[in-house]
Amino acid sequence: MWKFIFRRFLVMIPQLFLLSLIVFALAKQMPGDALTGISMDPRISPERIEELREKAGLNDPWYEQYGRWISGIVHGDFGTSYTHKIPVSEVIAERIWNTVFLALITLILTYLLAIPMGVLSGRYNDTWIDKVVTGYNYLGFATPIFIFALIMLFVFGFSFEWFPTGGSVSSKVDARTFAYYLSKFHHVILPAFSTALITTVGTVQYLRNEIIDNKFKEYTRTARSKGIPDNKVYTRHILRNSILPIAAFLGYEITGLVGGTVIIETIFSYPGVGQLFVSSIGLRDFSVVTAIVMMLGFATLLGTLLSDIILSMVDPRIRIE
C-alpha cells in the first residue's frame, strides 16, 4: 500500500509540472496583465507604469517569468496579489475554509439524499417509487446546475426569504460564538442543498443499477433458496455489495465539489475560493488565478488516489501494491 502511494506521488510530479506549463501559457494568453487596471488610472504616468512593469519582471522573456514562478511554488511562495497587495497564500487562506465547509456540507447532503433514493428505486424497481426517482434523475441530468441554483436562490432566497442571498456569516454576530457558527450554517445550507440535489443523480443511478444487478446474482438466488427472509437477503447481501463501490467514488466526489464551487459560490455570492477565482480573472490578478488552478489540479490528483485506496479497502478482490 505505502509503495503504491509513494509511486503515485512520484507520478504526480511530472503531471503537476505539465499542468503548470499549461496554466502559465493560458494565463499569458489572457488579454492585459496584472498592471492593466493601474495603467487606466490617469493619475499614473506611462513612465511609472513601465517602471512598475520592469520591476515586476513582466517585460522579461516568458521562460524567465515561468522559472521564477515555478521556483516560488516549489518553495511555497505563490507570489503577491496585485489586487489585494498581500501574498497569494494569505488571500487563498482567507477563503479556503469557506469552500471546504461548503464542499463538506454538500457531500453529506448528497449521500443522505442519494443512498435512500437509490436503495428504494433499486429494491422496488418498475414500481411508482422507481418511476418517481427515475424521473427525478432525468430532470437532474438535464438541468444545468447554474440554472437550478438561480431558481433556488430566487425562490428560497428572494421570494420566501428563508435563507441569506450572499455572504458566509452575518456581520451582526460575534466571532466564535454559537450564534456565529449557526449563522455560518444558515448561509451555507442553500448553496449546499442546491448543489446536492443535482450531484445526487449520478450516485442514485449507479446505486439503483447495482442493486437491480445484484438481485439476480447467483449468491442472491442461493440465499433465497435456503429460506433466508427477503429483508435479510437485501440487507446482508444485496445492499452491502451494492453500497461498497459507492465509497470508491468519495475521492471523485470531493474533487468535483471543490471544483464545482466556482459556479455555486459566484451565484450565491459566497466568499470562497471559487468566487475569488472568478473575480481574479476579471481583475487580471494572474498570481491568484494560477495558484487556484494549481491547487485544484493537485486536489484532483489526490482525489483520484483517495478513490483507489478506498476501493482497495472495501473490495477484497482488489489489491494495490
PDB file of C-alpha atoms in Angstrom:
ATOM      1  CA  MET A   1       0.000   0.000   0.000  1.00  0.00           C
ATOM      2  CA  TRP A   2       2.693   2.512   1.021  1.00  0.00           C
ATOM      3  CA  LYS A   3       4.777   1.647  -2.037  1.00  0.00           C
ATOM      4  CA  PHE A   4       1.763   2.307  -4.232  1.00  0.00           C
ATOM      5  CA  ILE A   5       1.114   5.686  -2.577  1.00  0.00           C
ATOM      6  CA  PHE A   6       4.782   6.631  -2.907  1.00  0.00           C
ATOM      7  CA  ARG A   7       4.797   5.715  -6.612  1.00  0.00           C
ATOM      8  CA  ARG A   8       1.630   7.716  -7.209  1.00  0.00           C
ATOM      9  CA  PHE A   9       3.174  10.777  -5.590  1.00  0.00           C
ATOM     10  CA  LEU A  10       6.212  10.380  -7.842  1.00  0.00           C
ATOM     11  CA  VAL A  11       3.921  10.234 -10.872  1.00  0.00           C
ATOM     12  CA  MET A  12       2.207  13.427  -9.677  1.00  0.00           C
ATOM     13  CA  ILE A  13       5.428  15.418 -10.086  1.00  0.00           C
ATOM     14  CA  PRO A  14       5.536  15.360 -13.928  1.00  0.00           C
ATOM     15  CA  GLN A  15       1.740  15.714 -14.037  1.00  0.00           C
ATOM     16  CA  LEU A  16       1.869  18.877 -11.936  1.00  0.00           C
ATOM     17  CA  PHE A  17       4.813  20.161 -13.984  1.00  0.00           C
ATOM     18  CA  LEU A  18       2.822  19.713 -17.201  1.00  0.00           C
ATOM     19  CA  LEU A  19      -0.196  21.359 -15.593  1.00  0.00           C
ATOM     20  CA  SER A  20       1.931  24.324 -14.527  1.00  0.00           C
ATOM     21  CA  LEU A  21       3.140  24.823 -18.116  1.00  0.00           C
ATOM     22  CA  ILE A  22      -0.415  24.771 -19.460  1.00  0.00           C
ATOM     23  CA  VAL A  23      -1.698  27.100 -16.738  1.00  0.00           C
ATOM     24  CA  PHE A  24       1.144  29.568 -17.242  1.00  0.00           C
ATOM     25  CA  ALA A  25       0.728  29.543 -21.029  1.00  0.00           C
ATOM     26  CA  LEU A  26      -3.021  30.107 -20.823  1.00  0.00           C
ATOM     27  CA  ALA A  27      -2.556  32.911 -18.287  1.00  0.00           C
ATOM     28  CA  LYS A  28      -0.152  34.637 -20.661  1.00  0.00           C
ATOM     29  CA  GLN A  29      -2.701  34.383 -23.470  1.00  0.00           C
ATOM     30  CA  MET A  30      -5.261  36.342 -21.474  1.00  0.00           C
ATOM     31  CA  PRO A  31      -5.587  39.994 -22.552  1.00  0.00           C
ATOM     32  CA  GLY A  32      -3.752  42.506 -20.396  1.00  0.00           C
ATOM     33  CA  ASP A  33      -1.607  41.778 -17.376  1.00  0.00           C
ATOM     34  CA  ALA A  34      -1.513  42.452 -13.659  1.00  0.00           C
ATOM     35  CA  LEU A  35      -0.893  46.169 -14.222  1.00  0.00           C
ATOM     36  CA  THR A  36      -3.666  46.710 -16.778  1.00  0.00           C
ATOM     37  CA  GLY A  37      -6.037  48.150 -14.192  1.00  0.00           C
ATOM     38  CA  ILE A  38      -3.408  50.555 -12.864  1.00  0.00           C
ATOM     39  CA  SER A  39      -2.497  51.734 -16.364  1.00  0.00           C
ATOM     40  CA  MET A  40      -6.036  53.032 -16.842  1.00  0.00           C
ATOM     41  CA  ASP A  41      -5.604  55.459 -13.931  1.00  0.00           C
ATOM     42  CA  PRO A  42      -4.926  58.928 -15.455  1.00  0.00           C
ATOM     43  CA  ARG A  43      -3.029  59.947 -12.325  1.00  0.00           C
ATOM     44  CA  ILE A  44      -0.249  57.452 -13.075  1.00  0.00           C
ATOM     45  CA  SER A  45       2.088  58.329 -15.921  1.00  0.00           C
ATOM     46  CA  PRO A  46       3.015  55.796 -18.621  1.00  0.00           C
ATOM     47  CA  GLU A  47       6.634  56.078 -17.485  1.00  0.00           C
ATOM     48  CA  ARG A  48       5.666  54.987 -13.979  1.00  0.00           C
ATOM     49  CA  ILE A  49       3.642  52.088 -15.389  1.00  0.00           C
ATOM     50  CA  GLU A  50       6.598  50.957 -17.462  1.00  0.00           C
ATOM     51  CA  GLU A  51       8.845  51.230 -14.410  1.00  0.00           C
ATOM     52  CA  LEU A  52       6.480  49.047 -12.380  1.00  0.00           C
ATOM     53  CA  ARG A  53       6.225  46.542 -15.225  1.00  0.00           C
ATOM     54  CA  GLU A  54      10.002  46.323 -15.455  1.00  0.00           C
ATOM     55  CA  LYS A  55      10.326  45.952 -11.685  1.00  0.00           C
ATOM     56  CA  ALA A  56       7.744  43.155 -11.646  1.00  0.00           C
ATOM     57  CA  GLY A  57       9.590  41.347 -14.432  1.00  0.00           C
ATOM     58  CA  LEU A  58       6.630  41.470 -16.827  1.00  0.00           C
ATOM     59  CA  ASN A  59       8.915  42.507 -19.692  1.00  0.00           C
ATOM     60  CA  ASP A  60      11.199  39.510 -19.235  1.00  0.00           C
ATOM     61  CA  PRO A  61      11.026  36.504 -21.603  1.00  0.00           C
ATOM     62  CA  TRP A  62       8.290  34.017 -20.746  1.00  0.00           C
ATOM     63  CA  TYR A  63      10.714  31.284 -19.713  1.00  0.00           C
ATOM     64  CA  GLU A  64      12.339  33.574 -17.144  1.00  0.00           C
ATOM     65  CA  GLN A  65       8.930  34.524 -15.765  1.00  0.00           C
ATOM     66  CA  TYR A  66       7.937  30.859 -15.653  1.00  0.00           C
ATOM     67  CA  GLY A  67      11.174  29.913 -13.936  1.00  0.00           C
ATOM     68  CA  ARG A  68      10.639  32.474 -11.172  1.00  0.00           C
ATOM     69  CA  TRP A  69       7.001  31.436 -10.777  1.00  0.00           C
ATOM     70  CA  ILE A  70       7.573  27.672 -10.585  1.00  0.00           C
ATOM     71  CA  SER A  71      10.570  28.168  -8.287  1.00  0.00           C
ATOM     72  CA  GLY A  72       8.387  30.167  -5.922  1.00  0.00           C
ATOM     73  CA  ILE A  73       5.696  27.460  -5.954  1.00  0.00           C
ATOM     74  CA  VAL A  74       8.263  24.787  -5.060  1.00  0.00           C
ATOM     75  CA  HIS A  75       9.236  26.903  -2.046  1.00  0.00           C
ATOM     76  CA  GLY A  76       5.603  27.577  -1.096  1.00  0.00           C
ATOM     77  CA  ASP A  77       5.569  31.120  -2.479  1.00  0.00           C
ATOM     78  CA  PHE A  78       2.731  31.779  -4.948  1.00  0.00           C
ATOM     79  CA  GLY A  79       3.650  35.421  -5.374  1.00  0.00           C
ATOM     80  CA  THR A  80       1.845  38.588  -4.359  1.00  0.00           C
ATOM     81  CA  SER A  81      -1.691  39.537  -5.308  1.00  0.00           C
ATOM     82  CA  TYR A  82      -1.672  42.806  -7.244  1.00  0.00           C
ATOM     83  CA  THR A  83      -5.296  43.396  -6.245  1.00  0.00           C
ATOM     84  CA  HIS A  84      -5.118  42.652  -2.523  1.00  0.00           C
ATOM     85  CA  LYS A  85      -1.472  43.744  -2.051  1.00  0.00           C
ATOM     86  CA  ILE A  86      -0.726  40.715   0.144  1.00  0.00           C
ATOM     87  CA  PRO A  87       0.787  37.254  -0.551  1.00  0.00           C
ATOM     88  CA  VAL A  88      -1.445  34.957  -2.594  1.00  0.00           C
ATOM     89  CA  SER A  89      -1.274  32.271   0.102  1.00  0.00           C
ATOM     90  CA  GLU A  90      -2.895  34.672   2.569  1.00  0.00           C
ATOM     91  CA  VAL A  91      -5.613  35.620   0.084  1.00  0.00           C
ATOM     92  CA  ILE A  92      -6.498  31.962  -0.507  1.00  0.00           C
ATOM     93  CA  ALA A  93      -6.226  31.115   3.209  1.00  0.00           C
ATOM     94  CA  GLU A  94      -8.957  33.653   3.953  1.00  0.00           C
ATOM     95  CA  ARG A  95     -11.347  31.846   1.615  1.00  0.00           C
ATOM     96  CA  ILE A  96     -10.313  28.184   1.570  1.00  0.00           C
ATOM     97  CA  TRP A  97     -12.151  27.143   4.728  1.00  0.00           C
ATOM     98  CA  ASN A  98     -15.434  28.541   3.425  1.00  0.00           C
ATOM     99  CA  THR A  99     -15.027  26.387   0.325  1.00  0.00           C
ATOM    100  CA  VAL A 100     -14.086  23.320   2.386  1.00  0.00           C
ATOM    101  CA  PHE A 101     -17.112  23.854   4.630  1.00  0.00           C
ATOM    102  CA  LEU A 102     -19.419  24.221   1.614  1.00  0.00           C
ATOM    103  CA  ALA A 103     -17.997  21.087  -0.030  1.00  0.00           C
ATOM    104  CA  LEU A 104     -18.289  19.079   3.212  1.00  0.00           C
ATOM    105  CA  ILE A 105     -21.941  20.012   3.826  1.00  0.00           C
ATOM    106  CA  THR A 106     -22.734  19.339   0.167  1.00  0.00           C
ATOM    107  CA  LEU A 107     -21.083  15.912   0.345  1.00  0.00           C
ATOM    108  CA  ILE A 108     -23.046  14.960   3.472  1.00  0.00           C
ATOM    109  CA  LEU A 109     -26.336  16.083   1.928  1.00  0.00           C
ATOM    110  CA  THR A 110     -25.506  14.263  -1.314  1.00  0.00           C
ATOM    111  CA  TYR A 111     -25.123  10.898   0.394  1.00  0.00           C
ATOM    112  CA  LEU A 112     -28.059  11.471   2.755  1.00  0.00           C
ATOM    113  CA  LEU A 113     -30.268  12.005  -0.287  1.00  0.00           C
ATOM    114  CA  ALA A 114     -28.701   9.610  -2.778  1.00  0.00           C
ATOM    115  CA  ILE A 115     -28.456   6.409  -0.727  1.00  0.00           C
ATOM    116  CA  PRO A 116     -32.132   6.211   0.378  1.00  0.00           C
ATOM    117  CA  MET A 117     -33.390   7.106  -3.104  1.00  0.00           C
ATOM    118  CA  GLY A 118     -31.045   4.639  -4.800  1.00  0.00           C
ATOM    119  CA  VAL A 119     -31.983   1.836  -2.387  1.00  0.00           C
ATOM    120  CA  LEU A 120     -35.730   2.404  -2.774  1.00  0.00           C
ATOM    121  CA  SER A 121     -35.509   2.715  -6.546  1.00  0.00           C
ATOM    122  CA  GLY A 122     -33.396  -0.423  -6.891  1.00  0.00           C
ATOM    123  CA  ARG A 123     -35.363  -2.591  -4.493  1.00  0.00           C
ATOM    124  CA  TYR A 124     -38.774  -1.588  -5.819  1.00  0.00           C
ATOM    125  CA  ASN A 125     -37.811  -1.235  -9.462  1.00  0.00           C
ATOM    126  CA  ASP A 126     -40.596  -0.841 -12.015  1.00  0.00           C
ATOM    127  CA  THR A 127     -42.956   0.484  -9.336  1.00  0.00           C
ATOM    128  CA  TRP A 128     -44.260   4.012  -8.854  1.00  0.00           C
ATOM    129  CA  ILE A 129     -41.413   4.685  -6.396  1.00  0.00           C
ATOM    130  CA  ASP A 130     -38.845   3.757  -9.005  1.00  0.00           C
ATOM    131  CA  LYS A 131     -40.577   5.885 -11.624  1.00  0.00           C
ATOM    132  CA  VAL A 132     -40.575   8.928  -9.343  1.00  0.00           C
ATOM    133  CA  VAL A 133     -36.859   8.545  -8.553  1.00  0.00           C
ATOM    134  CA  THR A 134     -36.007   7.859 -12.192  1.00  0.00           C
ATOM    135  CA  GLY A 135     -37.968  10.946 -13.259  1.00  0.00           C
ATOM    136  CA  TYR A 136     -36.027  12.970 -10.710  1.00  0.00           C
ATOM    137  CA  ASN A 137     -32.785  11.577 -12.142  1.00  0.00           C
ATOM    138  CA  TYR A 138     -33.710  12.504 -15.698  1.00  0.00           C
ATOM    139  CA  LEU A 139     -34.621  16.003 -14.564  1.00  0.00           C
ATOM    140  CA  GLY A 140     -31.352  16.320 -12.647  1.00  0.00           C
ATOM    141  CA  PHE A 141     -29.247  15.137 -15.584  1.00  0.00           C
ATOM    142  CA  ALA A 142     -31.000  17.573 -17.920  1.00  0.00           C
ATOM    143  CA  THR A 143     -30.863  20.645 -15.657  1.00  0.00           C
ATOM    144  CA  PRO A 144     -27.625  22.696 -15.635  1.00  0.00           C
ATOM    145  CA  ILE A 145     -26.542  23.355 -12.089  1.00  0.00           C
ATOM    146  CA  PHE A 146     -26.354  27.119 -12.575  1.00  0.00           C
ATOM    147  CA  ILE A 147     -29.978  27.230 -13.789  1.00  0.00           C
ATOM    148  CA  PHE A 148     -31.162  25.180 -10.820  1.00  0.00           C
ATOM    149  CA  ALA A 149     -29.082  27.293  -8.406  1.00  0.00           C
ATOM    150  CA  LEU A 150     -30.604  30.508  -9.764  1.00  0.00           C
ATOM    151  CA  ILE A 151     -34.106  29.084  -9.311  1.00  0.00           C
ATOM    152  CA  MET A 152     -33.344  28.014  -5.735  1.00  0.00           C
ATOM    153  CA  LEU A 153     -31.846  31.429  -4.972  1.00  0.00           C
ATOM    154  CA  PHE A 154     -34.869  33.264  -6.381  1.00  0.00           C
ATOM    155  CA  VAL A 155     -37.460  31.071  -4.634  1.00  0.00           C
ATOM    156  CA  PHE A 156     -35.925  30.476  -1.214  1.00  0.00           C
ATOM    157  CA  GLY A 157     -33.625  33.492  -1.032  1.00  0.00           C
ATOM    158  CA  PHE A 158     -35.543  36.390  -2.548  1.00  0.00           C
ATOM    159  CA  SER A 159     -39.188  35.237  -2.605  1.00  0.00           C
ATOM    160  CA  PHE A 160     -39.610  33.407   0.716  1.00  0.00           C
ATOM    161  CA  GLU A 161     -36.512  34.991   2.310  1.00  0.00           C
ATOM    162  CA  TRP A 162     -35.788  31.809   4.250  1.00  0.00           C
ATOM    163  CA  PHE A 163     -32.052  31.929   3.569  1.00  0.00           C
ATOM    164  CA  PRO A 164     -29.430  34.675   3.067  1.00  0.00           C
ATOM    165  CA  THR A 165     -28.661  35.620  -0.525  1.00  0.00           C
ATOM    166  CA  GLY A 166     -24.962  36.331  -0.022  1.00  0.00           C
ATOM    167  CA  GLY A 167     -22.005  36.141   2.329  1.00  0.00           C
ATOM    168  CA  SER A 168     -20.844  33.346   4.618  1.00  0.00           C
ATOM    169  CA  VAL A 169     -21.856  34.756   8.006  1.00  0.00           C
ATOM    170  CA  SER A 170     -23.902  37.614   9.382  1.00  0.00           C
ATOM    171  CA  SER A 171     -21.985  40.741  10.356  1.00  0.00           C
ATOM    172  CA  LYS A 172     -24.223  41.166  13.411  1.00  0.00           C
ATOM    173  CA  VAL A 173     -22.873  38.181  15.342  1.00  0.00           C
ATOM    174  CA  ASP A 174     -19.661  37.921  17.348  1.00  0.00           C
ATOM    175  CA  ALA A 175     -16.980  35.571  16.094  1.00  0.00           C
ATOM    176  CA  ARG A 176     -16.507  32.160  17.711  1.00  0.00           C
ATOM    177  CA  THR A 177     -19.890  32.202  19.441  1.00  0.00           C
ATOM    178  CA  PHE A 178     -22.720  29.699  18.979  1.00  0.00           C
ATOM    179  CA  ALA A 179     -24.681  32.330  17.024  1.00  0.00           C
ATOM    180  CA  TYR A 180     -21.661  32.759  14.749  1.00  0.00           C
ATOM    181  CA  TYR A 181     -21.491  29.063  13.801  1.00  0.00           C
ATOM    182  CA  LEU A 182     -25.273  28.906  13.471  1.00  0.00           C
ATOM    183  CA  SER A 183     -25.119  31.850  11.066  1.00  0.00           C
ATOM    184  CA  LYS A 184     -22.403  30.169   9.017  1.00  0.00           C
ATOM    185  CA  PHE A 185     -24.547  27.050   8.701  1.00  0.00           C
ATOM    186  CA  HIS A 186     -27.570  29.161   7.764  1.00  0.00           C
ATOM    187  CA  HIS A 187     -25.574  30.846   4.995  1.00  0.00           C
ATOM    188  CA  VAL A 188     -24.149  27.604   3.589  1.00  0.00           C
ATOM    189  CA  ILE A 189     -27.270  25.411   3.601  1.00  0.00           C
ATOM    190  CA  LEU A 190     -28.946  26.872   0.488  1.00  0.00           C
ATOM    191  CA  PRO A 191     -25.921  26.668  -1.863  1.00  0.00           C
ATOM    192  CA  ALA A 192     -25.025  23.245  -0.443  1.00  0.00           C
ATOM    193  CA  PHE A 193     -28.556  21.883  -0.820  1.00  0.00           C
ATOM    194  CA  SER A 194     -28.856  23.331  -4.328  1.00  0.00           C
ATOM    195  CA  THR A 195     -25.664  21.550  -5.349  1.00  0.00           C
ATOM    196  CA  ALA A 196     -26.558  18.291  -3.603  1.00  0.00           C
ATOM    197  CA  LEU A 197     -29.920  17.980  -5.351  1.00  0.00           C
ATOM    198  CA  ILE A 198     -28.094  17.877  -8.687  1.00  0.00           C
ATOM    199  CA  THR A 199     -24.980  15.894  -7.703  1.00  0.00           C
ATOM    200  CA  THR A 200     -27.086  13.071  -6.234  1.00  0.00           C
ATOM    201  CA  VAL A 201     -28.354  11.881  -9.600  1.00  0.00           C
ATOM    202  CA  GLY A 202     -25.188  10.056 -10.617  1.00  0.00           C
ATOM    203  CA  THR A 203     -24.916   8.219  -7.284  1.00  0.00           C
ATOM    204  CA  VAL A 204     -28.635   7.378  -7.262  1.00  0.00           C
ATOM    205  CA  GLN A 205     -28.495   5.915 -10.772  1.00  0.00           C
ATOM    206  CA  TYR A 206     -25.364   3.902 -10.051  1.00  0.00           C
ATOM    207  CA  LEU A 207     -26.718   2.506  -6.780  1.00  0.00           C
ATOM    208  CA  ARG A 208     -30.062   1.642  -8.379  1.00  0.00           C
ATOM    209  CA  ASN A 209     -28.379  -0.271 -11.191  1.00  0.00           C
ATOM    210  CA  GLU A 210     -26.071  -2.087  -8.761  1.00  0.00           C
ATOM    211  CA  ILE A 211     -28.998  -3.248  -6.598  1.00  0.00           C
ATOM    212  CA  ILE A 212     -31.017  -4.446  -9.590  1.00  0.00           C
ATOM    213  CA  ASP A 213     -27.976  -6.299 -10.938  1.00  0.00           C
ATOM    214  CA  ASN A 214     -27.202  -7.952  -7.585  1.00  0.00           C
ATOM    215  CA  LYS A 215     -30.815  -9.079  -7.180  1.00  0.00           C
ATOM    216  CA  PHE A 216     -30.257 -11.661  -9.919  1.00  0.00           C
ATOM    217  CA  LYS A 217     -26.757 -12.799  -8.975  1.00  0.00           C
ATOM    218  CA  GLU A 218     -26.122 -16.445  -8.095  1.00  0.00           C
ATOM    219  CA  TYR A 219     -25.389 -15.782  -4.406  1.00  0.00           C
ATOM    220  CA  THR A 220     -28.739 -13.989  -4.053  1.00  0.00           C
ATOM    221  CA  ARG A 221     -30.678 -16.905  -5.518  1.00  0.00           C
ATOM    222  CA  THR A 222     -28.733 -19.285  -3.268  1.00  0.00           C
ATOM    223  CA  ALA A 223     -29.593 -17.243  -0.166  1.00  0.00           C
ATOM    224  CA  ARG A 224     -33.282 -17.237  -1.079  1.00  0.00           C
ATOM    225  CA  SER A 225     -33.250 -20.983  -1.766  1.00  0.00           C
ATOM    226  CA  LYS A 226     -32.002 -21.545   1.790  1.00  0.00           C
ATOM    227  CA  GLY A 227     -35.122 -19.878   3.130  1.00  0.00           C
ATOM    228  CA  ILE A 228     -33.471 -16.646   4.291  1.00  0.00           C
ATOM    229  CA  PRO A 229     -36.114 -13.906   4.679  1.00  0.00           C
ATOM    230  CA  ASP A 230     -36.206 -11.382   1.868  1.00  0.00           C
ATOM    231  CA  ASN A 231     -35.340  -8.440   4.160  1.00  0.00           C
ATOM    232  CA  LYS A 232     -32.158 -10.172   5.330  1.00  0.00           C
ATOM    233  CA  VAL A 233     -31.215 -11.032   1.764  1.00  0.00           C
ATOM    234  CA  TYR A 234     -31.362  -7.351   0.904  1.00  0.00           C
ATOM    235  CA  THR A 235     -29.538  -6.036   3.965  1.00  0.00           C
ATOM    236  CA  ARG A 236     -26.854  -8.716   4.289  1.00  0.00           C
ATOM    237  CA  HIS A 237     -26.148  -9.461   0.658  1.00  0.00           C
ATOM    238  CA  ILE A 238     -27.621  -7.160  -1.970  1.00  0.00           C
ATOM    239  CA  LEU A 239     -27.360  -3.831  -0.154  1.00  0.00           C
ATOM    240  CA  ARG A 240     -23.903  -4.456   1.285  1.00  0.00           C
ATOM    241  CA  ASN A 241     -22.402  -5.440  -2.069  1.00  0.00           C
ATOM    242  CA  SER A 242     -24.132  -2.552  -3.832  1.00  0.00           C
ATOM    243  CA  ILE A 243     -23.124   0.230  -1.453  1.00  0.00           C
ATOM    244  CA  LEU A 244     -19.448  -0.687  -1.102  1.00  0.00           C
ATOM    245  CA  PRO A 245     -18.462   0.505  -4.597  1.00  0.00           C
ATOM    246  CA  ILE A 246     -20.110   3.872  -3.826  1.00  0.00           C
ATOM    247  CA  ALA A 247     -17.351   4.504  -1.282  1.00  0.00           C
ATOM    248  CA  ALA A 248     -14.797   4.412  -4.083  1.00  0.00           C
ATOM    249  CA  PHE A 249     -16.407   7.498  -5.615  1.00  0.00           C
ATOM    250  CA  LEU A 250     -15.747   9.548  -2.478  1.00  0.00           C
ATOM    251  CA  GLY A 251     -12.468  10.936  -3.775  1.00  0.00           C
ATOM    252  CA  TYR A 252     -14.004  11.908  -7.107  1.00  0.00           C
ATOM    253  CA  GLU A 253     -16.988  13.473  -5.331  1.00  0.00           C
ATOM    254  CA  ILE A 254     -14.707  15.623  -3.186  1.00  0.00           C
ATOM    255  CA  THR A 255     -12.697  16.744  -6.209  1.00  0.00           C
ATOM    256  CA  GLY A 256     -15.817  17.540  -8.200  1.00  0.00           C
ATOM    257  CA  LEU A 257     -17.361  19.508  -5.357  1.00  0.00           C
ATOM    258  CA  VAL A 258     -14.273  21.641  -4.803  1.00  0.00           C
ATOM    259  CA  GLY A 259     -14.114  22.470  -8.495  1.00  0.00           C
ATOM    260  CA  GLY A 260     -17.883  22.890  -8.810  1.00  0.00           C
ATOM    261  CA  THR A 261     -17.984  25.551  -6.127  1.00  0.00           C
ATOM    262  CA  VAL A 262     -16.734  28.063  -8.706  1.00  0.00           C
ATOM    263  CA  ILE A 263     -20.260  28.325 -10.160  1.00  0.00           C
ATOM    264  CA  ILE A 264     -22.181  27.972  -6.900  1.00  0.00           C
ATOM    265  CA  GLU A 265     -20.097  30.488  -4.954  1.00  0.00           C
ATOM    266  CA  THR A 266     -20.457  33.031  -7.739  1.00  0.00           C
ATOM    267  CA  ILE A 267     -24.244  32.653  -7.945  1.00  0.00           C
ATOM    268  CA  PHE A 268     -24.781  32.784  -4.180  1.00  0.00           C
ATOM    269  CA  SER A 269     -22.086  35.454  -3.585  1.00  0.00           C
ATOM    270  CA  TYR A 270     -20.437  33.015  -1.186  1.00  0.00           C
ATOM    271  CA  PRO A 271     -16.890  34.202  -0.324  1.00  0.00           C
ATOM    272  CA  GLY A 272     -14.910  31.096  -1.137  1.00  0.00           C
ATOM    273  CA  VAL A 273     -12.086  30.123  -3.457  1.00  0.00           C
ATOM    274  CA  GLY A 274     -14.483  29.731  -6.394  1.00  0.00           C
ATOM    275  CA  GLN A 275     -15.741  33.295  -6.173  1.00  0.00           C
ATOM    276  CA  LEU A 276     -12.171  34.503  -5.666  1.00  0.00           C
ATOM    277  CA  PHE A 277     -11.154  32.675  -8.841  1.00  0.00           C
ATOM    278  CA  VAL A 278     -13.845  34.331 -10.968  1.00  0.00           C
ATOM    279  CA  SER A 279     -13.204  37.814  -9.577  1.00  0.00           C
ATOM    280  CA  SER A 280      -9.439  37.440 -10.010  1.00  0.00           C
ATOM    281  CA  ILE A 281      -9.886  36.631 -13.701  1.00  0.00           C
ATOM    282  CA  GLY A 282     -11.833  39.857 -14.179  1.00  0.00           C
ATOM    283  CA  LEU A 283      -9.206  41.839 -12.277  1.00  0.00           C
ATOM    284  CA  ARG A 284      -6.302  40.212 -14.189  1.00  0.00           C
ATOM    285  CA  ASP A 285      -4.817  39.036 -10.911  1.00  0.00           C
ATOM    286  CA  PHE A 286      -2.831  36.240 -12.553  1.00  0.00           C
ATOM    287  CA  SER A 287      -0.943  35.223  -9.410  1.00  0.00           C
ATOM    288  CA  VAL A 288      -4.197  34.299  -7.681  1.00  0.00           C
ATOM    289  CA  VAL A 289      -5.697  32.633 -10.775  1.00  0.00           C
ATOM    290  CA  THR A 290      -2.717  30.387 -11.441  1.00  0.00           C
ATOM    291  CA  ALA A 291      -2.370  29.463  -7.755  1.00  0.00           C
ATOM    292  CA  ILE A 292      -6.020  28.387  -7.537  1.00  0.00           C
ATOM    293  CA  VAL A 293      -5.823  26.321 -10.725  1.00  0.00           C
ATOM    294  CA  MET A 294      -2.702  24.561  -9.456  1.00  0.00           C
ATOM    295  CA  MET A 295      -4.419  23.920  -6.126  1.00  0.00           C
ATOM    296  CA  LEU A 296      -7.486  22.430  -7.834  1.00  0.00           C
ATOM    297  CA  GLY A 297      -5.276  20.301 -10.061  1.00  0.00           C
ATOM    298  CA  PHE A 298      -3.411  18.922  -7.057  1.00  0.00           C
ATOM    299  CA  ALA A 299      -6.752  18.259  -5.313  1.00  0.00           C
ATOM    300  CA  THR A 300      -7.915  16.308  -8.378  1.00  0.00           C
ATOM    301  CA  LEU A 301      -4.847  14.072  -8.286  1.00  0.00           C
ATOM    302  CA  LEU A 302      -5.257  13.494  -4.552  1.00  0.00           C
ATOM    303  CA  GLY A 303      -8.947  12.674  -5.053  1.00  0.00           C
ATOM    304  CA  THR A 304      -8.074  10.046  -7.644  1.00  0.00           C
ATOM    305  CA  LEU A 305      -5.509   8.495  -5.293  1.00  0.00           C
ATOM    306  CA  LEU A 306      -8.007   8.515  -2.414  1.00  0.00           C
ATOM    307  CA  SER A 307     -10.611   6.730  -4.561  1.00  0.00           C
ATOM    308  CA  ASP A 308      -8.140   3.990  -5.497  1.00  0.00           C
ATOM    309  CA  ILE A 309      -7.178   3.474  -1.861  1.00  0.00           C
ATOM    310  CA  ILE A 310     -10.793   3.336  -0.661  1.00  0.00           C
ATOM    311  CA  LEU A 311     -11.742   0.898  -3.425  1.00  0.00           C
ATOM    312  CA  SER A 312      -8.925  -1.453  -2.428  1.00  0.00           C
ATOM    313  CA  MET A 313     -10.074  -1.302   1.207  1.00  0.00           C
ATOM    314  CA  VAL A 314     -13.766  -2.014   0.597  1.00  0.00           C
ATOM    315  CA  ASP A 315     -13.323  -4.584  -2.194  1.00  0.00           C
ATOM    316  CA  PRO A 316     -11.172  -7.579  -1.150  1.00  0.00           C
ATOM    317  CA  ARG A 317     -10.804  -8.620  -4.790  1.00  0.00           C
ATOM    318  CA  ILE A 318      -8.656  -5.561  -5.488  1.00  0.00           C
ATOM    319  CA  ARG A 319      -5.142  -5.240  -4.158  1.00  0.00           C
ATOM    320  CA  ILE A 320      -2.803  -2.383  -4.934  1.00  0.00           C
ATOM    321  CA  GLU A 321       0.908  -2.844  -4.427  1.00  0.00           C
TER     322      GLU A 321
END
